[in-house]
Coordinates of N, CA and C in Angstrom, one line a residue:
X1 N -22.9 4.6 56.5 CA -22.4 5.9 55.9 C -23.0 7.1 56.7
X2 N -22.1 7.9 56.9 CA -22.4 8.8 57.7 C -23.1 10.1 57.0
X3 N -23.9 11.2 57.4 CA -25.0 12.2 56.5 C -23.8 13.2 55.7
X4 N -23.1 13.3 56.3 CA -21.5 14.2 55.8 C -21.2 13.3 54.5
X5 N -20.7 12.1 54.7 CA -20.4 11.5 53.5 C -21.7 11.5 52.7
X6 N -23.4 11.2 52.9 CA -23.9 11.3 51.9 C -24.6 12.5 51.2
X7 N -24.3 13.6 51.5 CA -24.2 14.5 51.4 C -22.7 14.8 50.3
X8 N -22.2 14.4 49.9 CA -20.2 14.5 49.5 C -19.6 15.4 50.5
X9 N -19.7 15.5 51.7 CA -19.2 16.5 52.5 C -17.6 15.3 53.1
X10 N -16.6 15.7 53.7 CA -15.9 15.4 54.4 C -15.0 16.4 55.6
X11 N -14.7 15.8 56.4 CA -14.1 16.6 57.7 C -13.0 17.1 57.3
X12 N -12.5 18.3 57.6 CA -11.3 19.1 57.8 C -10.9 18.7 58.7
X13 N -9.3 18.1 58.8 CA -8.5 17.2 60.0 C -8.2 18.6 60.7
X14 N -8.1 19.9 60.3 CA -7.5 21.3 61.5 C -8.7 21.5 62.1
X15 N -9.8 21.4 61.6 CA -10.9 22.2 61.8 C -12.2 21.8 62.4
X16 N -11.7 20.4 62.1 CA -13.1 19.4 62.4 C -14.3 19.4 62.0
X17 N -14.7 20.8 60.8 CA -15.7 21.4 59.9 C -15.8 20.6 58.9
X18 N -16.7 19.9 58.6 CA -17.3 19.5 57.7 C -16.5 20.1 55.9
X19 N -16.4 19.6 55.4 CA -15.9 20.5 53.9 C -16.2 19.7 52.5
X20 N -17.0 20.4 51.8 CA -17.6 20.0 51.0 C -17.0 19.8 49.9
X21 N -17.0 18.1 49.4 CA -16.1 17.8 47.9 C -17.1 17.7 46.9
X22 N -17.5 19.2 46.5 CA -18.1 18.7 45.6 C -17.7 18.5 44.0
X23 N -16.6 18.6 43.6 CA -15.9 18.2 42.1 C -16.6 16.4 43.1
X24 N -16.0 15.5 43.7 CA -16.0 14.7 43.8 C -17.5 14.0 43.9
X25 N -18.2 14.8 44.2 CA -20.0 14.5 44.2 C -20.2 14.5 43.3
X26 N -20.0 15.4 42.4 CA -20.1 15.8 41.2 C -20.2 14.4 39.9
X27 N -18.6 14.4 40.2 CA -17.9 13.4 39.6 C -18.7 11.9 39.7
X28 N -18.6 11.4 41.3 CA -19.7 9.9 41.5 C -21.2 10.0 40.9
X29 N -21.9 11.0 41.0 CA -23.1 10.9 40.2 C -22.9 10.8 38.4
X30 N -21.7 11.5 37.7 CA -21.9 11.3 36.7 C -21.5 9.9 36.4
X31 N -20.3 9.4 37.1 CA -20.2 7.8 36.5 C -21.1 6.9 36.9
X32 N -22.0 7.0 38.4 CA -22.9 6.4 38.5 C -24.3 6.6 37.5
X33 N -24.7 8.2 36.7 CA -25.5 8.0 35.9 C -25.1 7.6 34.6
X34 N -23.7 7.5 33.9 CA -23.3 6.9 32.8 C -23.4 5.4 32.7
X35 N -23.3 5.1 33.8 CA -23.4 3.4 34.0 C -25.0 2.9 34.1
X36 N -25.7 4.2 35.0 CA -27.1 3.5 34.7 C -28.4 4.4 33.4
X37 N -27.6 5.0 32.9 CA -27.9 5.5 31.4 C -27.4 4.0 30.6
X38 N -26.3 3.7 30.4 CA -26.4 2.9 29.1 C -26.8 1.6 29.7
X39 N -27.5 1.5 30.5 CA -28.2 -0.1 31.0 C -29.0 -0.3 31.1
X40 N -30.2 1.6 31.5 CA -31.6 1.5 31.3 C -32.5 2.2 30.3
X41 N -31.2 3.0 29.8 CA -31.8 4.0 28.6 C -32.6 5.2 29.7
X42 N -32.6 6.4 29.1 CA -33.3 7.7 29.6 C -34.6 6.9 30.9
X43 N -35.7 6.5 30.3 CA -36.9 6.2 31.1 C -36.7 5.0 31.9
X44 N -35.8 4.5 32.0 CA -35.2 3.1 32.6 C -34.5 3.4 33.5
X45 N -34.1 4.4 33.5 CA -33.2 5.1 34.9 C -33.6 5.4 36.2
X46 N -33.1 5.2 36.8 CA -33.7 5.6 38.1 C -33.1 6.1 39.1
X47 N -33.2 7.6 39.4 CA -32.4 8.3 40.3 C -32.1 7.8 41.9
X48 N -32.7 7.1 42.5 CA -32.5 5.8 43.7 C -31.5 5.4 43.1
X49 N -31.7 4.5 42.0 CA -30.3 3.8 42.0 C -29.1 5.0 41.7
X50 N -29.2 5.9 40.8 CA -28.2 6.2 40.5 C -27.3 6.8 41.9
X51 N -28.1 7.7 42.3 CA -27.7 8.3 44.1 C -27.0 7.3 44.8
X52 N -27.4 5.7 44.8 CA -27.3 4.7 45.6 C -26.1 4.3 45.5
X53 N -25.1 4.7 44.0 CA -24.3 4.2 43.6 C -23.4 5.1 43.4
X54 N -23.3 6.3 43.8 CA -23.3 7.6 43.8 C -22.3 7.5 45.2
X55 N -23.4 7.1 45.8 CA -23.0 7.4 47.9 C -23.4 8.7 48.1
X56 N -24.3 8.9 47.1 CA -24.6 10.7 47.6 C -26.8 10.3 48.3
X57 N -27.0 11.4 48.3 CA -28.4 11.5 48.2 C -29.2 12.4 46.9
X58 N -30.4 12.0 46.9 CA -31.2 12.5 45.6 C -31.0 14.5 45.8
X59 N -31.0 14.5 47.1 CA -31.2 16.2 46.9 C -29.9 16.6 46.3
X60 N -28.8 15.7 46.7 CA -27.2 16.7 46.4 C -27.4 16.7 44.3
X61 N -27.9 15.3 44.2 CA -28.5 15.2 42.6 C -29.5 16.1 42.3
X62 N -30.0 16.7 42.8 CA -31.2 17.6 42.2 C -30.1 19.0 42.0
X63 N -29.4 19.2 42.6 CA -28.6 20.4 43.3 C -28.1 20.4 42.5
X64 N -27.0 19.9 41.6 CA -26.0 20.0 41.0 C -26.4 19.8 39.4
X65 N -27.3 19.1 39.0 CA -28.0 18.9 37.8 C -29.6 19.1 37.4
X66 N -30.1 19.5 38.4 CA -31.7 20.3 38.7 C -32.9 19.2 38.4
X67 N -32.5 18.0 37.4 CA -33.3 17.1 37.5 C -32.7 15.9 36.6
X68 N -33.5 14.6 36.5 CA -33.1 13.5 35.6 C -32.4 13.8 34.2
X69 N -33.4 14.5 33.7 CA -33.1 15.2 32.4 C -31.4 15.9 32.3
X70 N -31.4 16.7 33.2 CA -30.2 17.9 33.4 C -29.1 17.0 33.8
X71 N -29.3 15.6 34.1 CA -28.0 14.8 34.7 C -27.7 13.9 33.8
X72 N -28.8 13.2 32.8 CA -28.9 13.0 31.6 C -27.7 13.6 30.4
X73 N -28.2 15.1 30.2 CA -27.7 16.2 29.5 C -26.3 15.8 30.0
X74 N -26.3 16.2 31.1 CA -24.5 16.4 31.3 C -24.0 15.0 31.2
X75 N -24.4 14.1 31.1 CA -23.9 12.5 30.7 C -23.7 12.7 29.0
X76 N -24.7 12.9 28.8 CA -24.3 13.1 27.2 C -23.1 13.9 26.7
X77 N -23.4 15.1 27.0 CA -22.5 16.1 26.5 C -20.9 15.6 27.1
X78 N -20.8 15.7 28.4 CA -19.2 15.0 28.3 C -18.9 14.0 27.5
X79 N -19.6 13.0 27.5 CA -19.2 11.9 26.4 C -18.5 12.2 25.2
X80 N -19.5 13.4 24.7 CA -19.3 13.8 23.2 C -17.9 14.6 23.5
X81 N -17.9 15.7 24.4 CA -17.0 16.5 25.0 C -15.4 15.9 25.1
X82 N -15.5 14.3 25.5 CA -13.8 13.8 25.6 C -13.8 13.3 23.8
X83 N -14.6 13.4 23.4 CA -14.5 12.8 22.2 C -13.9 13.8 21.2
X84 N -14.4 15.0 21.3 CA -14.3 16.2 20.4 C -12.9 16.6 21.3
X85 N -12.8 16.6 22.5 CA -11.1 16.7 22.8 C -9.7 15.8 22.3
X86 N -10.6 14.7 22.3 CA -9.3 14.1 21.8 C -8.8 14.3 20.1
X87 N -10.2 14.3 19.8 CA -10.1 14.5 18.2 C -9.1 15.7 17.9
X88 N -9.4 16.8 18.8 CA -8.6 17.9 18.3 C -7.2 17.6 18.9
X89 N -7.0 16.6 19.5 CA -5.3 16.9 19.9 C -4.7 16.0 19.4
X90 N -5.3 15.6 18.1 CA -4.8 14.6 16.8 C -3.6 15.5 16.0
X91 N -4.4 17.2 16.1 CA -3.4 17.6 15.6 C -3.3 17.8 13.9
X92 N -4.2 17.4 13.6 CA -4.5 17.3 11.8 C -3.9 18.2 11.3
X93 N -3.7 19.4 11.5 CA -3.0 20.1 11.0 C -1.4 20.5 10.7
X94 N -1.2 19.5 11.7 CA 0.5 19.0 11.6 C 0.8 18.1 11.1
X95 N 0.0 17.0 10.6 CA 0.1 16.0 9.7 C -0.1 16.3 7.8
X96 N 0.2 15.4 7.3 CA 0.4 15.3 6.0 C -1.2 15.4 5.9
X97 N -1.8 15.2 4.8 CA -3.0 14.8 4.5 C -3.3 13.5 4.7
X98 N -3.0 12.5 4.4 CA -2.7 11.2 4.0 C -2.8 10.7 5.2
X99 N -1.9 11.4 6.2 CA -1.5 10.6 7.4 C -2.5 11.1 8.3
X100 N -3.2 12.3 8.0 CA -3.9 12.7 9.1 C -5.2 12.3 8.6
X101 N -5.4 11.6 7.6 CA -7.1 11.4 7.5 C -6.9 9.7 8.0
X102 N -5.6 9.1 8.3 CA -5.4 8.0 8.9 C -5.7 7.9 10.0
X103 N -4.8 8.9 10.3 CA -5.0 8.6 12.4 C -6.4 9.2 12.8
X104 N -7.1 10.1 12.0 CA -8.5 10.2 12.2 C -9.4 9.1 12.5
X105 N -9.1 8.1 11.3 CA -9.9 7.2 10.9 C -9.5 6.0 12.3
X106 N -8.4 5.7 12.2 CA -7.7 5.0 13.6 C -8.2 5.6 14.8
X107 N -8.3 6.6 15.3 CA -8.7 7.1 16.6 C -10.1 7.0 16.5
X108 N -10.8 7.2 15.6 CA -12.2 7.1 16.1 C -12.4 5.4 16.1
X109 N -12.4 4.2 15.1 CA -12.2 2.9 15.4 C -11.9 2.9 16.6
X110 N -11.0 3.2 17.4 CA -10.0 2.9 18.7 C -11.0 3.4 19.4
X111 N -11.5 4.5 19.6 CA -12.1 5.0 20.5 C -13.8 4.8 20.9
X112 N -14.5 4.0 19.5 CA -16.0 3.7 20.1 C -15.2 2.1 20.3
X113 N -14.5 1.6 20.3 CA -14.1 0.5 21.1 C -13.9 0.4 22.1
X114 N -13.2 1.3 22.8 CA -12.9 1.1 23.6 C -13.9 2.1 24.8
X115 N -15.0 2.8 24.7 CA -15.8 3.8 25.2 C -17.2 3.1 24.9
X116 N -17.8 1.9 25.5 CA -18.3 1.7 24.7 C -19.7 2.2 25.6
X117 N -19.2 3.3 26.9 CA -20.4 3.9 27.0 C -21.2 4.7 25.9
X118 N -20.5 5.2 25.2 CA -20.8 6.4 24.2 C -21.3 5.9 22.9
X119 N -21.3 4.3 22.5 CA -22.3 4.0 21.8 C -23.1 3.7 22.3
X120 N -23.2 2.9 23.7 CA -24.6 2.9 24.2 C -25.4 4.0 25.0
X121 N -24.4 5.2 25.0 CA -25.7 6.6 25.0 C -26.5 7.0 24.2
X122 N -25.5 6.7 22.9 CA -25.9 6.9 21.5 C -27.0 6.4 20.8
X123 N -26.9 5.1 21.3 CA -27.9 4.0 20.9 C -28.9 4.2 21.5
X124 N -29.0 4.9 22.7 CA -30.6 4.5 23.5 C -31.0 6.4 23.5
X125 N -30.0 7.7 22.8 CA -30.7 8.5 22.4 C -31.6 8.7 21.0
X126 N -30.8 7.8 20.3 CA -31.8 7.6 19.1 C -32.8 6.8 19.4
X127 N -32.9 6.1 20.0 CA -34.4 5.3 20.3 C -35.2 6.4 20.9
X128 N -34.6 7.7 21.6 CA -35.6 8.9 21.7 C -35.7 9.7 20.8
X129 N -35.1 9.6 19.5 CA -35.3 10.3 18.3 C -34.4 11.8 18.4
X130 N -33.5 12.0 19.2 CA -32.8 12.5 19.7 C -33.3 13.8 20.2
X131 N -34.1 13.5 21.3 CA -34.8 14.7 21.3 C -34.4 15.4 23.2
X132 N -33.4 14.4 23.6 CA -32.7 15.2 25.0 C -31.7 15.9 24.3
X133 N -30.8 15.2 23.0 CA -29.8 15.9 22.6 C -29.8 17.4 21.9
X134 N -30.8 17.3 21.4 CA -31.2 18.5 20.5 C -31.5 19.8 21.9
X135 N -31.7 19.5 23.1 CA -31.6 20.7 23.5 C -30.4 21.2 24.4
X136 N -29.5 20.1 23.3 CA -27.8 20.9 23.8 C -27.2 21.5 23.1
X137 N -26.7 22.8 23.1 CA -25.9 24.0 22.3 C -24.8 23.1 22.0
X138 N -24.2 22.8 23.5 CA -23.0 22.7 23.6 C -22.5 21.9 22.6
X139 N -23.0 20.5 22.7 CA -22.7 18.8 21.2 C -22.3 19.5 20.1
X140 N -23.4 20.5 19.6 CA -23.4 21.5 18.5 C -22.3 22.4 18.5
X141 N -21.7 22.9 19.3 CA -20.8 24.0 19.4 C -19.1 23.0 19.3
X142 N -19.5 21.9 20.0 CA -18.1 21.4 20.2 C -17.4 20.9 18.7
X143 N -19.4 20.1 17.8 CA -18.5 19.7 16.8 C -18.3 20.9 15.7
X144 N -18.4 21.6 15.4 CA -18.4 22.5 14.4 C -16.8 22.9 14.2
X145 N -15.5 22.8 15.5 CA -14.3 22.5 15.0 C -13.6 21.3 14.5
X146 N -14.5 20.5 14.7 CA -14.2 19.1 14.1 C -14.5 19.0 12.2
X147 N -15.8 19.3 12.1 CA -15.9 19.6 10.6 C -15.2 20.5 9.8
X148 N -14.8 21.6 11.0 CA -13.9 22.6 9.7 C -12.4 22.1 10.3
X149 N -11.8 21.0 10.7 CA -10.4 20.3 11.1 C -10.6 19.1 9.8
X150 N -11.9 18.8 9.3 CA -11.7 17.9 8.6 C -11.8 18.4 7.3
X151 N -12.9 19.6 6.9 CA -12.4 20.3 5.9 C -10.9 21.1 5.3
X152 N -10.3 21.2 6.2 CA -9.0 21.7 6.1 C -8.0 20.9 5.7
X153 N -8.0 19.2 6.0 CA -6.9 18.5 5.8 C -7.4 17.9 4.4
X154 N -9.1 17.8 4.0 CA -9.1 17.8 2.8 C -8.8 19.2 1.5
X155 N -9.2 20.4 2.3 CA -8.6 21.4 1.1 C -6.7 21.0 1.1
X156 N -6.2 20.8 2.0 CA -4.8 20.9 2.1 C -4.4 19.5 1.1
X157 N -5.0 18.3 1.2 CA -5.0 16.7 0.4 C -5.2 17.4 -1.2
X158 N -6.4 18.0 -1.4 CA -6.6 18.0 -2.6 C -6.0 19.1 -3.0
X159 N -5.2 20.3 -2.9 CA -4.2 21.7 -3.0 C -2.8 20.5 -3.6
X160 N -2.4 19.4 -3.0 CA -1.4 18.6 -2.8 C -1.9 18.0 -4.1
X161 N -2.5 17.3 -4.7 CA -2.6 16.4 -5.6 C -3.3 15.4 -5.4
X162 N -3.1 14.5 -3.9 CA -3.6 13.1 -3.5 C -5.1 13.2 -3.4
X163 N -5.9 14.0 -3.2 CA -7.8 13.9 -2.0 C -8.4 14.3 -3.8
X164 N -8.9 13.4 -3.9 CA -10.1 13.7 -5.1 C -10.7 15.3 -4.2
X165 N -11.5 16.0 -5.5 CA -11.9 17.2 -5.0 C -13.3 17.0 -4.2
X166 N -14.0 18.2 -3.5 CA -15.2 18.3 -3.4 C -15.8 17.2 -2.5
X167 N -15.0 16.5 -1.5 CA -15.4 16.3 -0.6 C -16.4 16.8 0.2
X168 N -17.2 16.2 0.9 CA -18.3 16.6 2.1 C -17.6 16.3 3.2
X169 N -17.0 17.1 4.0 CA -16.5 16.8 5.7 C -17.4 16.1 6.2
X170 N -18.8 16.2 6.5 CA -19.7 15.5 7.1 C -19.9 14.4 6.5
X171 N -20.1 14.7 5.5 CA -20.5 12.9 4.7 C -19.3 12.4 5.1
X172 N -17.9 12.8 4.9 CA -16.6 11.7 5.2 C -17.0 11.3 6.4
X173 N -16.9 12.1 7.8 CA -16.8 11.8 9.0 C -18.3 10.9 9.1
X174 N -19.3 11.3 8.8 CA -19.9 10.3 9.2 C -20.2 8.4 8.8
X175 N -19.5 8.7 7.2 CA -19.0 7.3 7.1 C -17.6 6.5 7.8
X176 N -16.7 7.4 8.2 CA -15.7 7.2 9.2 C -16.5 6.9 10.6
X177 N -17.4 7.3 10.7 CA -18.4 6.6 12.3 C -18.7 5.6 11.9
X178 N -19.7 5.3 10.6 CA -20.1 4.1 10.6 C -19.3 3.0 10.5
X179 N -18.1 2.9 9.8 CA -17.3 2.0 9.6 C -16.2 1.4 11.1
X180 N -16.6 2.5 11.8 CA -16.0 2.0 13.4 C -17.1 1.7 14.3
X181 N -18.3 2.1 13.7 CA -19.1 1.6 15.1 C -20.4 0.3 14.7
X182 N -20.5 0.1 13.5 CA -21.9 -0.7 13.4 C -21.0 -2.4 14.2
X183 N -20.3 -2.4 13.6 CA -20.2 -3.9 14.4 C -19.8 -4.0 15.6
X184 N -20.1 -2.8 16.4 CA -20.3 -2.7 17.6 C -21.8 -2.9 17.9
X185 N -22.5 -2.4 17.5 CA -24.0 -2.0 17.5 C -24.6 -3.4 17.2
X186 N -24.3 -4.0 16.5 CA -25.1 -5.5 15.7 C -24.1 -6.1 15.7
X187 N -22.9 -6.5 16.8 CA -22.5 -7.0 16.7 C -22.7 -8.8 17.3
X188 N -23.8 -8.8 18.0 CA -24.7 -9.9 18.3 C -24.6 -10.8 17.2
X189 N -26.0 -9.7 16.6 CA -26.4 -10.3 15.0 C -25.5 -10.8 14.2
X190 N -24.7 -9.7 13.7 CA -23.7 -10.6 12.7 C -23.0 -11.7 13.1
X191 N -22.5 -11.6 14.1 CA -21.7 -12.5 15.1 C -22.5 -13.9 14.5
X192 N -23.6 -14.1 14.7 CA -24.3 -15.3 14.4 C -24.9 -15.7 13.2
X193 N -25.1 -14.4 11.9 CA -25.4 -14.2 10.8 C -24.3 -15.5 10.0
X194 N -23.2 -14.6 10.2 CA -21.6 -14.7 9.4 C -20.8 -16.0 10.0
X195 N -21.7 -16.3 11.7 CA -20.8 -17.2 12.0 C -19.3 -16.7 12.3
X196 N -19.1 -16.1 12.6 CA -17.9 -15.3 13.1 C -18.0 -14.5 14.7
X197 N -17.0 -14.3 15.2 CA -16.8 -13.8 16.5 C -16.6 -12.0 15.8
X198 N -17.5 -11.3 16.0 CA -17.3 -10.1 16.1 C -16.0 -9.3 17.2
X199 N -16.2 -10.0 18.3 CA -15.1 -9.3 19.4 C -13.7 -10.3 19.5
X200 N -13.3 -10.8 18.7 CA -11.8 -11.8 18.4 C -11.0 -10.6 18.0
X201 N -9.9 -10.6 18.5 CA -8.9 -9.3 18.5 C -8.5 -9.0 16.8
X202 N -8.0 -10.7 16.3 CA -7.5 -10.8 14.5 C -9.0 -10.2 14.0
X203 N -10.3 -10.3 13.8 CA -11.0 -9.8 13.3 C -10.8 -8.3 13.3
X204 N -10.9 -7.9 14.6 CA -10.8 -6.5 15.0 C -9.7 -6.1 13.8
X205 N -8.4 -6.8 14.3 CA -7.5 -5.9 13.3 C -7.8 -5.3 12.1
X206 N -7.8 -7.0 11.5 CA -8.3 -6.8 10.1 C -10.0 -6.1 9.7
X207 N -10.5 -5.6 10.4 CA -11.6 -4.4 10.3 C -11.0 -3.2 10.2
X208 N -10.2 -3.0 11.5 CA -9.4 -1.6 11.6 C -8.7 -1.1 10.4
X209 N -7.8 -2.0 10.0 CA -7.2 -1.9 8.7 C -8.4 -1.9 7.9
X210 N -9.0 -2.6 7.4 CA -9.9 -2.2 6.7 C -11.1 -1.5 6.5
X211 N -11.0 -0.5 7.4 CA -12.0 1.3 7.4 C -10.5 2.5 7.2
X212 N -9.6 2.2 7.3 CA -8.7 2.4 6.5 C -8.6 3.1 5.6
X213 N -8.8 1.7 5.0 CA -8.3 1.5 3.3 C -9.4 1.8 3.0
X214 N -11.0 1.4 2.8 CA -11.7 2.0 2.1 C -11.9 3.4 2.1
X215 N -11.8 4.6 3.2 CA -11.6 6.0 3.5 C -10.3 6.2 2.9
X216 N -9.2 5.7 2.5 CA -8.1 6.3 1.8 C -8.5 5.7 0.6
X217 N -9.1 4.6 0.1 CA -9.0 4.2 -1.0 C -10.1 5.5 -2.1
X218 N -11.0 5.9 -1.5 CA -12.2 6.5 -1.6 C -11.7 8.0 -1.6
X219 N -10.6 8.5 -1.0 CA -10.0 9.9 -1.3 C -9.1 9.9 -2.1
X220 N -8.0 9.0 -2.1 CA -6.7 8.9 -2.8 C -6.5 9.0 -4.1
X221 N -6.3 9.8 -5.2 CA -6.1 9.9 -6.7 C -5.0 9.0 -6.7
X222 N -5.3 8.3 -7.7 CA -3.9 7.1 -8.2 C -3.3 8.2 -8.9
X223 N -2.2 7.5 -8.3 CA -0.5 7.9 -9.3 C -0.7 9.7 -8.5
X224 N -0.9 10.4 -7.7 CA -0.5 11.4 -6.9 C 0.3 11.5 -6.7
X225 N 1.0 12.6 -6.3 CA 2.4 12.9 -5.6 C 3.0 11.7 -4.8
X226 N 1.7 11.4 -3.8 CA 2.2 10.4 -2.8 C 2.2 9.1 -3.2
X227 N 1.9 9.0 -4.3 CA 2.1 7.3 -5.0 C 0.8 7.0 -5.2
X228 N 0.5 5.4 -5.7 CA -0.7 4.8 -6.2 C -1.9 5.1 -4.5
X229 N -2.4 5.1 -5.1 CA -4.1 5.0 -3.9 C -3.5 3.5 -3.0
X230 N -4.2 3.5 -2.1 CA -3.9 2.4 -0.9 C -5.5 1.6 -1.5

């Protein structure tokens, strides 16, 4: 590899000048430090490797994220950042109540499944007590339209008849996390507890469906406008 490529630099075919990609530098250090974040945890990392895997060098990493921590940070926060994007282009506010506290509950299931860097960021920032996260505005700023997107399709559910009153947006959403992500998390353990395959697709289903039904079963007034509770 040549010092232009490790550097993220590449040639201008008119010019012969050197021209620097850096969205693309950018870019290879974060997927090389998301990959060696959830494999070493924060203190397990190692900027050698991550640069190595990168194709960049440690200084173009110092430059663009000022240190381990700052590259860290920005690992985190996008994580959270596609998360809190997708959530909002659910669109809850164009949905019924009913339907939109469904596809809520479906997209987050669907999504720590399939993302399964973002539980194991998650997992190895609470083993620091979350104390790289707490010095990000941003985590904080992104979710605060999420909680008042979820408070709104419950004022709108229970205005309708269906959402028992007096819901907690947070307490919902965060049982809505738990119920899509623990048997991700322990899913080893149970796997061998229960004697069951945690990661068998029919299991999955029948999970998915069933975080569900307990989140609608748990909002839904029987006999409501929209019919008996699920």
């Amino acid at each position: 590899m040549s010092e232009s490529e490790a550097l993220g630099v590449s040639s201008n075919a008119q010019t012969g000048k050197p021209r620097r990609n850096a969205n693309e530098t950018r870019e290879r250090l974060l997927q090389a430090a998301t990959d060696e974040f959830c494999e070493c945890g924060f203190d397990g990392a190692r900027m050698q490797r991550i640069v190595r895997a990168a194709a960049c060098n440690v200084r173009m990493a110092y430059h663009y994220f000022g240190d381990k921590e700052g590259l860290y940070l920005a690992v985190l926060e996008r994580v959270y950042e596609e998360l809190r994007a997708k959530e909002k282009a659910l669109n809850l506010s164009d949905l019924e109540p009913v339907a939109g506290m469904q596809a809520l509950v479906e997209f987050t299931f669907d999504h720590m499944a399939e993302h399964p860097e973002f539980t194991s960021l998650v997992r190895n920032e609470n083993l620091l007590g979350g104390r790289m996260l707490r010095k990000s505005a941003k985590v904080v700023q992104q979710t605060t339209p999420l909680v008042g997107m979820i408070r709104d399709t419950l004022v709108r559910g229970e205005a309708a008849g269906v959402f028992r009153s007096a819901v907690d947006p947070t307490q919902l959403y965060i049982s809505i996390l738990s119920l899509s992500i623990i048997h991700i998390n322990q899913r080893d353990t149970l796997s061998i507890i229960f004697e069951q395959d945690l990661t068998d697709a029919q299991w999955l289903a029948e999970r998915r469906a069933h975080a569900v039904e307990v989140i609608l079963s748990y909002l839904q007034i029987t006999g409501g406008p929209s019919g008996d509770k699920r």
